PDB file of C-alpha atoms in Angstrom:
ATOM      1  CA  UNK A   2      -0.101  -0.033  -0.100  1.00 37.00           C
ATOM      2  CA  UNK A   3       1.345   3.373  -1.057  1.00 45.00           C
ATOM      3  CA  UNK A   4       2.196   5.602   1.952  1.00 52.00           C
ATOM      4  CA  UNK A   5       0.434   9.040   2.279  1.00 54.00           C
ATOM      5  CA  UNK A   6       2.777  11.607   3.681  1.00 71.00           C
ATOM      6  CA  UNK A   7       0.840  14.095   5.689  1.00 79.00           C
ATOM      7  CA  UNK A   8       1.104  17.850   5.679  1.00 91.00           C
ATOM      8  CA  UNK A   9       2.566  18.696   9.173  1.00 94.00           C
ATOM      9  CA  UNK A  10       2.606  22.363  10.128  1.00 94.00           C
ATOM     10  CA  UNK A  11       4.201  24.019  12.528  1.00 95.00           C
ATOM     11  CA  UNK A  12       2.155  26.726  14.714  1.00 92.00           C
ATOM     12  CA  UNK A  13       4.345  28.395  17.218  1.00 94.00           C
ATOM     13  CA  UNK A  14       6.224  25.481  18.805  1.00 94.00           C
ATOM     14  CA  UNK A  15       3.341  23.076  17.987  1.00 94.00           C
ATOM     15  CA  UNK A  16       2.867  20.447  15.213  1.00 94.00           C
ATOM     16  CA  UNK A  17      -0.316  20.503  13.602  1.00 91.00           C
ATOM     17  CA  UNK A  18      -1.597  17.801  11.154  1.00 86.00           C
ATOM     18  CA  UNK A  19      -3.086  19.688   8.442  1.00 75.00           C
ATOM     19  CA  UNK A  20      -4.487  17.865   5.159  1.00 66.00           C
ATOM     20  CA  UNK A  21      -5.801  20.826   3.297  1.00 79.00           C
ATOM     21  CA  UNK A  22      -3.297  23.102   1.508  1.00 87.00           C
ATOM     22  CA  UNK A  23      -5.674  24.650  -0.893  1.00 84.00           C
ATOM     23  CA  UNK A  24      -7.422  26.293   1.883  1.00 86.00           C
ATOM     24  CA  UNK A  25      -4.378  27.786   3.221  1.00 89.00           C
ATOM     25  CA  UNK A  26      -3.127  28.954  -0.292  1.00 91.00           C
ATOM     26  CA  UNK A  27      -6.225  30.456  -1.425  1.00 90.00           C
ATOM     27  CA  UNK A  28      -6.068  34.344  -2.434  1.00 91.00           C
ATOM     28  CA  UNK A  29      -2.257  33.952  -3.014  1.00 96.00           C
ATOM     29  CA  UNK A  30      -0.986  34.633  -6.631  1.00 95.00           C
ATOM     30  CA  UNK A  31       1.820  32.132  -6.235  1.00 97.00           C
ATOM     31  CA  UNK A  32       3.448  29.468  -3.783  1.00 98.00           C
ATOM     32  CA  UNK A  33       7.232  29.478  -3.222  1.00 98.00           C
ATOM     33  CA  UNK A  34       8.909  26.612  -1.442  1.00 98.00           C
ATOM     34  CA  UNK A  35      12.389  26.730   0.546  1.00 97.00           C
ATOM     35  CA  UNK A  36      13.677  23.172   0.869  1.00 98.00           C
ATOM     36  CA  UNK A  37      15.699  22.684   3.868  1.00 95.00           C
ATOM     37  CA  UNK A  38      14.992  26.004   5.439  1.00 95.00           C
ATOM     38  CA  UNK A  39      16.731  25.892   8.589  1.00 93.00           C
ATOM     39  CA  UNK A  40      15.570  28.758  10.773  1.00 93.00           C
ATOM     40  CA  UNK A  41      13.141  29.865   8.394  1.00 95.00           C
ATOM     41  CA  UNK A  42      14.209  33.328   8.158  1.00 93.00           C
ATOM     42  CA  UNK A  43      14.945  33.223   4.417  1.00 93.00           C
ATOM     43  CA  UNK A  44      11.169  32.738   3.657  1.00 95.00           C
ATOM     44  CA  UNK A  45      10.074  35.141   6.485  1.00 95.00           C
ATOM     45  CA  UNK A  46      12.248  38.070   4.809  1.00 93.00           C
ATOM     46  CA  UNK A  47      10.887  37.422   1.230  1.00 95.00           C
ATOM     47  CA  UNK A  48       7.334  37.011   2.591  1.00 96.00           C
ATOM     48  CA  UNK A  49       7.589  40.868   3.987  1.00 95.00           C
ATOM     49  CA  UNK A  50       8.544  41.852   0.650  1.00 95.00           C
ATOM     50  CA  UNK A  51       5.838  39.797  -1.315  1.00 97.00           C
ATOM     51  CA  UNK A  52       2.605  39.687   0.391  1.00 96.00           C
ATOM     52  CA  UNK A  53       0.857  38.239  -2.841  1.00 97.00           C
ATOM     53  CA  UNK A  54       3.016  35.026  -2.439  1.00 98.00           C
ATOM     54  CA  UNK A  55       2.664  32.260   0.053  1.00 98.00           C
ATOM     55  CA  UNK A  56       6.132  31.150   1.242  1.00 98.00           C
ATOM     56  CA  UNK A  57       6.725  27.810   2.564  1.00 98.00           C
ATOM     57  CA  UNK A  58       9.703  26.684   4.762  1.00 97.00           C
ATOM     58  CA  UNK A  59      10.287  22.818   4.579  1.00 97.00           C
ATOM     59  CA  UNK A  60      12.578  21.537   7.250  1.00 96.00           C
ATOM     60  CA  UNK A  61      12.403  18.194   9.313  1.00 95.00           C
ATOM     61  CA  UNK A  62      13.757  19.814  12.433  1.00 95.00           C
ATOM     62  CA  UNK A  63      10.989  21.686  13.888  1.00 96.00           C
ATOM     63  CA  UNK A  64      12.964  23.100  16.764  1.00 96.00           C
ATOM     64  CA  UNK A  65      15.104  25.151  14.201  1.00 94.00           C
ATOM     65  CA  UNK A  66      11.921  26.866  13.191  1.00 96.00           C
ATOM     66  CA  UNK A  67      10.406  27.951  16.582  1.00 97.00           C
ATOM     67  CA  UNK A  68      11.574  31.407  16.558  1.00 95.00           C
ATOM     68  CA  UNK A  69      10.115  32.368  13.130  1.00 96.00           C
ATOM     69  CA  UNK A  70       7.141  30.123  13.499  1.00 96.00           C
ATOM     70  CA  UNK A  71       6.321  31.689  16.591  1.00 96.00           C
ATOM     71  CA  UNK A  72       6.799  35.401  15.109  1.00 96.00           C
ATOM     72  CA  UNK A  73       4.420  34.718  12.050  1.00 96.00           C
ATOM     73  CA  UNK A  74       1.473  34.026  14.333  1.00 95.00           C
ATOM     74  CA  UNK A  75       1.437  37.404  16.294  1.00 95.00           C
ATOM     75  CA  UNK A  76      -0.362  40.435  15.074  1.00 94.00           C
ATOM     76  CA  UNK A  77       1.141  42.067  12.129  1.00 90.00           C
ATOM     77  CA  UNK A  78       2.213  45.079  14.269  1.00 90.00           C
ATOM     78  CA  UNK A  79       4.454  42.714  16.140  1.00 91.00           C
ATOM     79  CA  UNK A  80       6.018  40.769  13.053  1.00 90.00           C
ATOM     80  CA  UNK A  81       3.185  38.444  12.315  1.00 95.00           C
ATOM     81  CA  UNK A  82       2.756  37.500   8.687  1.00 97.00           C
ATOM     82  CA  UNK A  83      -0.058  35.552   7.256  1.00 95.00           C
ATOM     83  CA  UNK A  84       1.821  34.485   3.960  1.00 97.00           C
ATOM     84  CA  UNK A  85       4.384  32.238   5.820  1.00 97.00           C
ATOM     85  CA  UNK A  86       3.947  28.445   6.524  1.00 96.00           C
ATOM     86  CA  UNK A  87       6.359  26.078   8.128  1.00 97.00           C
ATOM     87  CA  UNK A  88       6.255  22.422   7.257  1.00 96.00           C
ATOM     88  CA  UNK A  89       7.778  19.720   9.304  1.00 96.00           C
ATOM     89  CA  UNK A  90       9.391  17.402   6.649  1.00 95.00           C
ATOM     90  CA  UNK A  91      12.261  16.678   4.565  1.00 94.00           C
ATOM     91  CA  UNK A  92      12.425  16.511   0.727  1.00 95.00           C
ATOM     92  CA  UNK A  93      12.705  12.660   0.634  1.00 94.00           C
ATOM     93  CA  UNK A  94       9.437  12.332   2.306  1.00 93.00           C
ATOM     94  CA  UNK A  95       7.394  15.146   0.452  1.00 95.00           C
ATOM     95  CA  UNK A  96       3.931  15.594   1.814  1.00 93.00           C
ATOM     96  CA  UNK A  97       1.465  14.469  -0.970  1.00 92.00           C
ATOM     97  CA  UNK A  98      -0.432  18.034  -0.313  1.00 93.00           C
ATOM     98  CA  UNK A  99       2.583  19.744  -1.663  1.00 95.00           C
ATOM     99  CA  UNK A 100       2.813  17.959  -5.145  1.00 95.00           C
ATOM    100  CA  UNK A 101       2.489  20.308  -7.945  1.00 96.00           C
ATOM    101  CA  UNK A 102       2.323  23.224  -5.616  1.00 96.00           C
ATOM    102  CA  UNK A 103       5.424  25.410  -6.092  1.00 97.00           C
ATOM    103  CA  UNK A 104       6.079  28.084  -8.577  1.00 98.00           C
ATOM    104  CA  UNK A 105       9.398  28.729  -7.340  1.00 98.00           C
ATOM    105  CA  UNK A 106      11.668  26.773  -5.451  1.00 98.00           C
ATOM    106  CA  UNK A 107      14.721  27.544  -3.428  1.00 97.00           C
ATOM    107  CA  UNK A 108      17.586  25.350  -2.041  1.00 96.00           C
ATOM    108  CA  UNK A 109      19.879  27.558  -0.016  1.00 92.00           C
ATOM    109  CA  UNK A 110      23.235  25.875   1.211  1.00 89.00           C
ATOM    110  CA  UNK A 111      21.941  22.508   1.862  1.00 92.00           C
ATOM    111  CA  UNK A 112      23.591  20.068   4.305  1.00 88.00           C
ATOM    112  CA  UNK A 113      23.434  16.315   4.969  1.00 89.00           C
ATOM    113  CA  UNK A 114      21.311  14.447   2.940  1.00 93.00           C
ATOM    114  CA  UNK A 115      19.902  17.218   1.001  1.00 95.00           C
ATOM    115  CA  UNK A 116      23.467  18.209  -0.089  1.00 93.00           C
ATOM    116  CA  UNK A 117      24.364  14.818  -1.131  1.00 95.00           C
ATOM    117  CA  UNK A 118      21.009  14.345  -3.010  1.00 95.00           C
ATOM    118  CA  UNK A 119      21.930  17.813  -4.877  1.00 96.00           C
ATOM    119  CA  UNK A 120      25.429  17.379  -5.723  1.00 95.00           C
ATOM    120  CA  UNK A 121      24.945  13.477  -6.606  1.00 96.00           C
ATOM    121  CA  UNK A 122      21.662  13.982  -8.561  1.00 96.00           C
ATOM    122  CA  UNK A 123      20.033  11.468  -6.426  1.00 95.00           C
ATOM    123  CA  UNK A 124      17.129   9.987  -8.072  1.00 94.00           C
ATOM    124  CA  UNK A 125      14.621  10.385  -4.882  1.00 92.00           C
ATOM    125  CA  UNK A 126      15.714  13.662  -4.106  1.00 96.00           C
ATOM    126  CA  UNK A 127      15.410  15.308  -7.593  1.00 97.00           C
ATOM    127  CA  UNK A 128      12.204  13.449  -8.527  1.00 95.00           C
ATOM    128  CA  UNK A 129      10.708  14.843  -5.309  1.00 96.00           C
ATOM    129  CA  UNK A 130      11.820  18.286  -6.414  1.00 97.00           C
ATOM    130  CA  UNK A 131      10.348  17.930  -9.676  1.00 97.00           C
ATOM    131  CA  UNK A 132       7.334  16.547  -7.714  1.00 96.00           C
ATOM    132  CA  UNK A 133       6.800  19.814  -5.747  1.00 97.00           C
ATOM    133  CA  UNK A 134       6.882  22.029  -9.117  1.00 98.00           C
ATOM    134  CA  UNK A 135       3.811  23.325 -10.366  1.00 97.00           C
ATOM    135  CA  UNK A 136       2.895  22.446 -14.199  1.00 95.00           C
ATOM    136  CA  UNK A 137       3.683  23.466 -16.447  1.00 96.00           C
ATOM    137  CA  UNK A 138       6.856  25.129 -15.269  1.00 96.00           C
ATOM    138  CA  UNK A 139       8.508  26.312 -12.072  1.00 98.00           C
ATOM    139  CA  UNK A 140      11.680  27.825 -11.397  1.00 98.00           C
ATOM    140  CA  UNK A 141      14.507  26.455  -9.275  1.00 98.00           C
ATOM    141  CA  UNK A 142      17.229  28.553  -7.551  1.00 96.00           C
ATOM    142  CA  UNK A 143      20.102  26.641  -5.460  1.00 95.00           C
ATOM    143  CA  UNK A 144      23.285  27.686  -4.188  1.00 92.00           C
ATOM    144  CA  UNK A 145      25.418  25.137  -2.444  1.00 90.00           C
ATOM    145  CA  UNK A 146      29.200  24.940  -1.269  1.00 87.00           C
ATOM    146  CA  UNK A 147      31.828  22.811   0.541  1.00 82.00           C
ATOM    147  CA  UNK A 148      35.655  22.168   0.030  1.00 77.00           C
ATOM    148  CA  UNK A 149      38.411  19.958   1.469  1.00 75.00           C
ATOM    149  CA  UNK A 150      39.562  23.054   3.338  1.00 71.00           C
ATOM    150  CA  UNK A 151      36.589  23.586   5.353  1.00 73.00           C
ATOM    151  CA  UNK A 152      34.448  20.181   5.051  1.00 75.00           C
ATOM    152  CA  UNK A 153      36.607  17.337   4.612  1.00 81.00           C
ATOM    153  CA  UNK A 154      35.076  15.261   7.148  1.00 83.00           C
ATOM    154  CA  UNK A 155      31.699  15.503   5.523  1.00 84.00           C
ATOM    155  CA  UNK A 156      33.027  14.844   2.044  1.00 81.00           C
ATOM    156  CA  UNK A 157      34.620  11.687   3.294  1.00 90.00           C
ATOM    157  CA  UNK A 158      31.643  10.637   5.071  1.00 89.00           C
ATOM    158  CA  UNK A 159      29.268  11.020   2.379  1.00 88.00           C
ATOM    159  CA  UNK A 160      31.797  10.397  -0.461  1.00 91.00           C
ATOM    160  CA  UNK A 161      31.089  13.792  -1.881  1.00 91.00           C
ATOM    161  CA  UNK A 162      32.657  14.823  -5.206  1.00 92.00           C
ATOM    162  CA  UNK A 163      35.125  17.644  -5.576  1.00 90.00           C
ATOM    163  CA  UNK A 164      33.045  20.671  -6.639  1.00 90.00           C
ATOM    164  CA  UNK A 165      33.843  22.742  -9.579  1.00 93.00           C
ATOM    165  CA  UNK A 166      32.018  24.371 -12.473  1.00 94.00           C
ATOM    166  CA  UNK A 167      33.174  21.821 -14.718  1.00 96.00           C
ATOM    167  CA  UNK A 168      31.671  19.108 -12.304  1.00 95.00           C
ATOM    168  CA  UNK A 169      28.409  20.907 -12.687  1.00 96.00           C
ATOM    169  CA  UNK A 170      28.378  21.287 -16.338  1.00 97.00           C
ATOM    170  CA  UNK A 171      29.922  17.804 -17.139  1.00 97.00           C
ATOM    171  CA  UNK A 172      28.098  15.702 -14.555  1.00 97.00           C
ATOM    172  CA  UNK A 173      25.213  17.714 -13.186  1.00 97.00           C
ATOM    173  CA  UNK A 174      23.735  19.417 -16.184  1.00 97.00           C
ATOM    174  CA  UNK A 175      22.956  16.192 -17.869  1.00 97.00           C
ATOM    175  CA  UNK A 176      21.852  14.218 -15.014  1.00 97.00           C
ATOM    176  CA  UNK A 177      19.384  17.065 -14.200  1.00 97.00           C
ATOM    177  CA  UNK A 178      18.159  17.299 -17.712  1.00 97.00           C
ATOM    178  CA  UNK A 179      17.280  13.563 -17.383  1.00 96.00           C
ATOM    179  CA  UNK A 180      14.945  14.583 -14.552  1.00 95.00           C
ATOM    180  CA  UNK A 181      13.318  17.347 -16.361  1.00 96.00           C
ATOM    181  CA  UNK A 182      15.583  20.068 -14.591  1.00 97.00           C
ATOM    182  CA  UNK A 183      17.038  22.542 -17.157  1.00 97.00           C
ATOM    183  CA  UNK A 184      20.026  24.437 -15.834  1.00 97.00           C
ATOM    184  CA  UNK A 185      19.698  27.994 -17.431  1.00 96.00           C
ATOM    185  CA  UNK A 186      22.596  29.692 -15.562  1.00 96.00           C
ATOM    186  CA  UNK A 187      25.680  28.630 -13.636  1.00 96.00           C
ATOM    187  CA  UNK A 188      28.097  30.700 -11.500  1.00 92.00           C
ATOM    188  CA  UNK A 189      29.475  31.466  -8.459  1.00 88.00           C
ATOM    189  CA  UNK A 190      29.019  34.120  -5.595  1.00 79.00           C
ATOM    190  CA  UNK A 191      31.322  35.823  -3.229  1.00 70.00           C
ATOM    191  CA  UNK A 192      31.296  36.652   0.443  1.00 66.00           C
ATOM    192  CA  UNK A 193      29.472  39.885  -0.061  1.00 64.00           C
ATOM    193  CA  UNK A 194      26.547  38.053  -1.791  1.00 64.00           C
ATOM    194  CA  UNK A 195      26.464  35.461   0.915  1.00 63.00           C
ATOM    195  CA  UNK A 196      26.286  37.999   3.864  1.00 61.00           C
ATOM    196  CA  UNK A 197      23.274  39.656   1.851  1.00 62.00           C
ATOM    197  CA  UNK A 198      21.686  36.261   1.020  1.00 61.00           C
ATOM    198  CA  UNK A 199      18.998  36.075   3.626  1.00 57.00           C
ATOM    199  CA  UNK A 200      19.850  33.045   5.944  1.00 61.00           C
ATOM    200  CA  UNK A 201      21.760  33.137   9.031  1.00 62.00           C
ATOM    201  CA  UNK A 202      24.174  30.414   7.714  1.00 57.00           C
ATOM    202  CA  UNK A 203      24.970  32.275   4.446  1.00 53.00           C
ATOM    203  CA  UNK A 204      25.722  35.416   6.678  1.00 58.00           C
ATOM    204  CA  UNK A 205      28.120  33.389   8.963  1.00 61.00           C
ATOM    205  CA  UNK A 206      29.734  31.923   5.860  1.00 57.00           C
ATOM    206  CA  UNK A 207      29.854  35.393   4.353  1.00 47.00           C
ATOM    207  CA  UNK A 208      31.826  36.702   7.333  1.00 47.00           C
ATOM    208  CA  UNK A 209      34.482  33.632   7.342  1.00 56.00           C
ATOM    209  CA  UNK A 210      37.207  32.647   5.023  1.00 63.00           C
ATOM    210  CA  UNK A 211      36.581  33.341   1.224  1.00 64.00           C
ATOM    211  CA  UNK A 212      35.122  30.288  -0.576  1.00 71.00           C
ATOM    212  CA  UNK A 213      33.538  29.156  -3.653  1.00 81.00           C
ATOM    213  CA  UNK A 214      29.963  29.039  -3.718  1.00 87.00           C
ATOM    214  CA  UNK A 215      27.967  27.880  -6.619  1.00 92.00           C
ATOM    215  CA  UNK A 216      24.703  29.133  -7.753  1.00 93.00           C
ATOM    216  CA  UNK A 217      22.105  27.358 -10.308  1.00 96.00           C
ATOM    217  CA  UNK A 218      19.057  28.852 -11.789  1.00 97.00           C
ATOM    218  CA  UNK A 219      16.946  26.305 -13.529  1.00 98.00           C
ATOM    219  CA  UNK A 220      13.435  25.469 -14.719  1.00 98.00           C
ATOM    220  CA  UNK A 221      11.390  22.391 -14.164  1.00 98.00           C
ATOM    221  CA  UNK A 222       9.426  21.703 -17.250  1.00 92.00           C
ATOM    222  CA  UNK A 223       6.551  19.552 -16.434  1.00 83.00           C
ATOM    223  CA  UNK A 224       4.460  20.116 -19.982  1.00 72.00           C
TER     224      UNK A 224
END
Protein backbone atom coordinates (compact mmCIF):
# COMPACT_ATOMS: atom_id res chain seq x y z
CA UNK A 1 0.00 0.00 0.00
CA UNK A 2 1.34 3.44 -0.95
CA UNK A 3 2.28 5.55 2.05
CA UNK A 4 0.54 8.94 2.25
CA UNK A 5 2.76 11.71 3.60
CA UNK A 6 0.73 14.09 5.76
CA UNK A 7 1.22 17.84 5.80
CA UNK A 8 2.58 18.68 9.27
CA UNK A 9 2.44 22.42 9.97
CA UNK A 10 4.32 24.20 12.72
CA UNK A 11 2.24 26.76 14.65
CA UNK A 12 4.48 28.42 17.16
CA UNK A 13 6.09 25.42 18.83
CA UNK A 14 3.22 23.03 18.15
CA UNK A 15 3.00 20.62 15.21
CA UNK A 16 -0.47 20.38 13.69
CA UNK A 17 -1.60 17.76 11.21
CA UNK A 18 -3.08 19.71 8.29
CA UNK A 19 -4.46 17.91 5.24
CA UNK A 20 -5.75 20.79 3.14
CA UNK A 21 -3.20 23.14 1.62
CA UNK A 22 -5.72 24.57 -0.85
CA UNK A 23 -7.59 26.40 1.90
CA UNK A 24 -4.38 27.97 3.20
CA UNK A 25 -3.15 28.95 -0.27
CA UNK A 26 -6.45 30.45 -1.39
CA UNK A 27 -6.11 34.10 -2.38
CA UNK A 28 -2.36 34.04 -3.03
CA UNK A 29 -0.93 34.66 -6.51
CA UNK A 30 1.81 32.05 -6.21
CA UNK A 31 3.57 29.63 -3.87
CA UNK A 32 7.31 29.49 -3.14
CA UNK A 33 8.97 26.65 -1.23
CA UNK A 34 12.36 26.76 0.49
CA UNK A 35 13.66 23.20 0.88
CA UNK A 36 15.82 22.72 3.97
CA UNK A 37 14.80 26.11 5.31
CA UNK A 38 16.75 25.83 8.59
CA UNK A 39 15.52 28.54 10.96
CA UNK A 40 13.06 29.86 8.35
CA UNK A 41 14.52 33.37 8.19
CA UNK A 42 14.84 33.26 4.38
CA UNK A 43 11.13 32.74 3.69
CA UNK A 44 10.15 35.17 6.45
CA UNK A 45 12.19 37.98 4.90
CA UNK A 46 10.90 37.27 1.39
CA UNK A 47 7.31 37.13 2.65
CA UNK A 48 7.56 40.64 4.09
CA UNK A 49 8.46 41.96 0.64
CA UNK A 50 5.99 39.82 -1.35
CA UNK A 51 2.57 39.71 0.37
CA UNK A 52 0.90 38.14 -2.68
CA UNK A 53 3.01 34.98 -2.45
CA UNK A 54 2.63 32.17 0.07
CA UNK A 55 6.11 31.18 1.27
CA UNK A 56 6.61 27.69 2.67
CA UNK A 57 9.69 26.68 4.64
CA UNK A 58 10.30 22.91 4.60
CA UNK A 59 12.60 21.32 7.18
CA UNK A 60 12.56 18.13 9.32
CA UNK A 61 14.00 19.90 12.40
CA UNK A 62 10.97 21.64 13.90
CA UNK A 63 12.94 23.14 16.79
CA UNK A 64 15.12 25.13 14.39
CA UNK A 65 12.01 26.91 13.07
CA UNK A 66 10.47 27.75 16.49
CA UNK A 67 11.58 31.40 16.53
CA UNK A 68 10.12 32.37 13.17
CA UNK A 69 7.13 30.05 13.47
CA UNK A 70 6.25 31.83 16.72
CA UNK A 71 6.80 35.21 15.11
CA UNK A 72 4.45 34.73 12.14
CA UNK A 73 1.40 34.01 14.32
CA UNK A 74 1.69 37.32 16.18
CA UNK A 75 -0.23 40.46 15.25
CA UNK A 76 1.11 42.13 12.07
CA UNK A 77 2.29 45.09 14.15
CA UNK A 78 4.52 42.70 16.08
CA UNK A 79 5.95 40.83 13.09
CA UNK A 80 3.11 38.47 12.27
CA UNK A 81 2.77 37.39 8.65
CA UNK A 82 -0.20 35.56 7.07
CA UNK A 83 1.79 34.44 4.01
CA UNK A 84 4.34 32.15 5.69
CA UNK A 85 3.94 28.47 6.46
CA UNK A 86 6.47 26.17 8.11
CA UNK A 87 6.17 22.48 7.27
CA UNK A 88 7.96 19.78 9.27
CA UNK A 89 9.33 17.41 6.64
CA UNK A 90 12.31 16.66 4.46
CA UNK A 91 12.28 16.48 0.67
CA UNK A 92 12.76 12.70 0.75
CA UNK A 93 9.34 12.38 2.41
CA UNK A 94 7.56 15.20 0.59
CA UNK A 95 3.97 15.60 1.85
CA UNK A 96 1.43 14.64 -0.81
CA UNK A 97 -0.37 17.97 -0.38
CA UNK A 98 2.71 19.77 -1.74
CA UNK A 99 2.79 17.83 -5.02
CA UNK A 100 2.55 20.30 -7.90
CA UNK A 101 2.24 23.26 -5.52
CA UNK A 102 5.36 25.39 -6.05
CA UNK A 103 5.82 28.10 -8.65
CA UNK A 104 9.27 28.84 -7.26
CA UNK A 105 11.63 26.50 -5.40
CA UNK A 106 14.73 27.43 -3.40
CA UNK A 107 17.52 25.29 -1.98
CA UNK A 108 19.92 27.45 0.02
CA UNK A 109 23.23 26.05 1.25
CA UNK A 110 21.92 22.52 1.89
CA UNK A 111 23.64 20.11 4.28
CA UNK A 112 23.47 16.45 5.13
CA UNK A 113 21.34 14.20 2.93
CA UNK A 114 19.89 17.15 1.01
CA UNK A 115 23.36 18.36 0.01
CA UNK A 116 24.34 14.83 -0.99
CA UNK A 117 21.18 14.47 -3.07
CA UNK A 118 21.80 17.76 -4.87
CA UNK A 119 25.47 17.24 -5.73
CA UNK A 120 25.08 13.56 -6.63
CA UNK A 121 21.82 14.11 -8.52
CA UNK A 122 20.04 11.53 -6.35
CA UNK A 123 16.96 10.09 -8.06
CA UNK A 124 14.80 10.33 -4.96
CA UNK A 125 15.72 13.92 -4.09
CA UNK A 126 15.49 15.29 -7.63
CA UNK A 127 12.28 13.42 -8.43
CA UNK A 128 10.65 14.92 -5.35
CA UNK A 129 11.90 18.39 -6.27
CA UNK A 130 10.24 17.89 -9.65
CA UNK A 131 7.10 16.53 -7.98
CA UNK A 132 6.94 19.69 -5.88
CA UNK A 133 6.96 21.92 -8.99
CA UNK A 134 3.72 23.34 -10.36
CA UNK A 135 2.91 22.50 -14.00
CA UNK A 136 3.67 23.51 -16.64
CA UNK A 137 6.90 25.11 -15.39
CA UNK A 138 8.46 26.22 -12.13
CA UNK A 139 11.74 27.93 -11.28
CA UNK A 140 14.50 26.43 -9.15
CA UNK A 141 17.22 28.53 -7.48
CA UNK A 142 20.03 26.75 -5.66
CA UNK A 143 23.34 27.60 -4.04
CA UNK A 144 25.69 25.16 -2.35
CA UNK A 145 29.26 24.87 -1.18
CA UNK A 146 31.82 22.65 0.51
CA UNK A 147 35.55 22.09 0.11
CA UNK A 148 38.40 19.94 1.37
CA UNK A 149 39.68 22.96 3.29
CA UNK A 150 36.47 23.46 5.27
CA UNK A 151 34.42 20.24 5.14
CA UNK A 152 36.79 17.35 4.48
CA UNK A 153 35.14 15.15 7.11
CA UNK A 154 31.69 15.51 5.56
CA UNK A 155 33.10 14.93 2.08
CA UNK A 156 34.73 11.68 3.21
CA UNK A 157 31.70 10.50 5.18
CA UNK A 158 29.26 11.05 2.31
CA UNK A 159 31.76 10.41 -0.50
CA UNK A 160 31.03 13.80 -2.02
CA UNK A 161 32.67 14.72 -5.33
CA UNK A 162 35.04 17.66 -5.56
CA UNK A 163 33.00 20.69 -6.58
CA UNK A 164 33.83 22.80 -9.62
CA UNK A 165 32.06 24.51 -12.48
CA UNK A 166 33.35 21.76 -14.77
CA UNK A 167 31.85 19.06 -12.55
CA UNK A 168 28.48 20.80 -12.58
CA UNK A 169 28.54 21.36 -16.37
CA UNK A 170 29.79 17.89 -17.30
CA UNK A 171 28.05 15.75 -14.67
CA UNK A 172 25.09 17.53 -13.09
CA UNK A 173 23.67 19.38 -16.10
CA UNK A 174 22.93 16.16 -18.09
CA UNK A 175 21.72 14.26 -14.98
CA UNK A 176 19.37 17.10 -14.03
CA UNK A 177 18.16 17.24 -17.63
CA UNK A 178 17.15 13.58 -17.42
CA UNK A 179 14.89 14.45 -14.46
CA UNK A 180 13.27 17.40 -16.25
CA UNK A 181 15.40 20.12 -14.66
CA UNK A 182 17.01 22.46 -17.20
CA UNK A 183 19.93 24.43 -15.78
CA UNK A 184 19.75 27.87 -17.38
CA UNK A 185 22.47 29.76 -15.52
CA UNK A 186 25.49 28.63 -13.56
CA UNK A 187 27.99 30.70 -11.65
CA UNK A 188 29.54 31.52 -8.28
CA UNK A 189 28.83 34.08 -5.60
CA UNK A 190 31.29 35.77 -3.25
CA UNK A 191 31.29 36.50 0.46
CA UNK A 192 29.52 39.83 0.00
CA UNK A 193 26.66 38.09 -1.82
CA UNK A 194 26.50 35.51 0.97
CA UNK A 195 26.14 38.18 3.65
CA UNK A 196 23.13 39.59 1.77
CA UNK A 197 21.56 36.23 0.92
CA UNK A 198 18.98 36.26 3.69
CA UNK A 199 19.85 33.19 5.78
CA UNK A 200 21.72 33.02 9.07
CA UNK A 201 24.06 30.31 7.76
CA UNK A 202 24.87 32.33 4.62
CA UNK A 203 25.66 35.38 6.74
CA UNK A 204 27.95 33.33 8.96
CA UNK A 205 29.80 31.91 5.96
CA UNK A 206 29.95 35.36 4.38
CA UNK A 207 31.97 36.71 7.29
CA UNK A 208 34.30 33.71 7.22
CA UNK A 209 37.16 32.79 4.94
CA UNK A 210 36.60 33.26 1.23
CA UNK A 211 35.18 30.18 -0.52
CA UNK A 212 33.56 29.12 -3.78
CA UNK A 213 29.77 29.06 -3.54
CA UNK A 214 28.01 27.71 -6.62
CA UNK A 215 24.68 29.09 -7.79
CA UNK A 216 22.27 27.45 -10.22
CA UNK A 217 19.15 28.90 -11.83
CA UNK A 218 16.98 26.28 -13.47
CA UNK A 219 13.52 25.61 -14.88
CA UNK A 220 11.46 22.52 -14.13
CA UNK A 221 9.38 21.67 -17.19
CA UNK A 222 6.29 19.54 -16.54
CA UNK A 223 4.40 20.06 -19.83
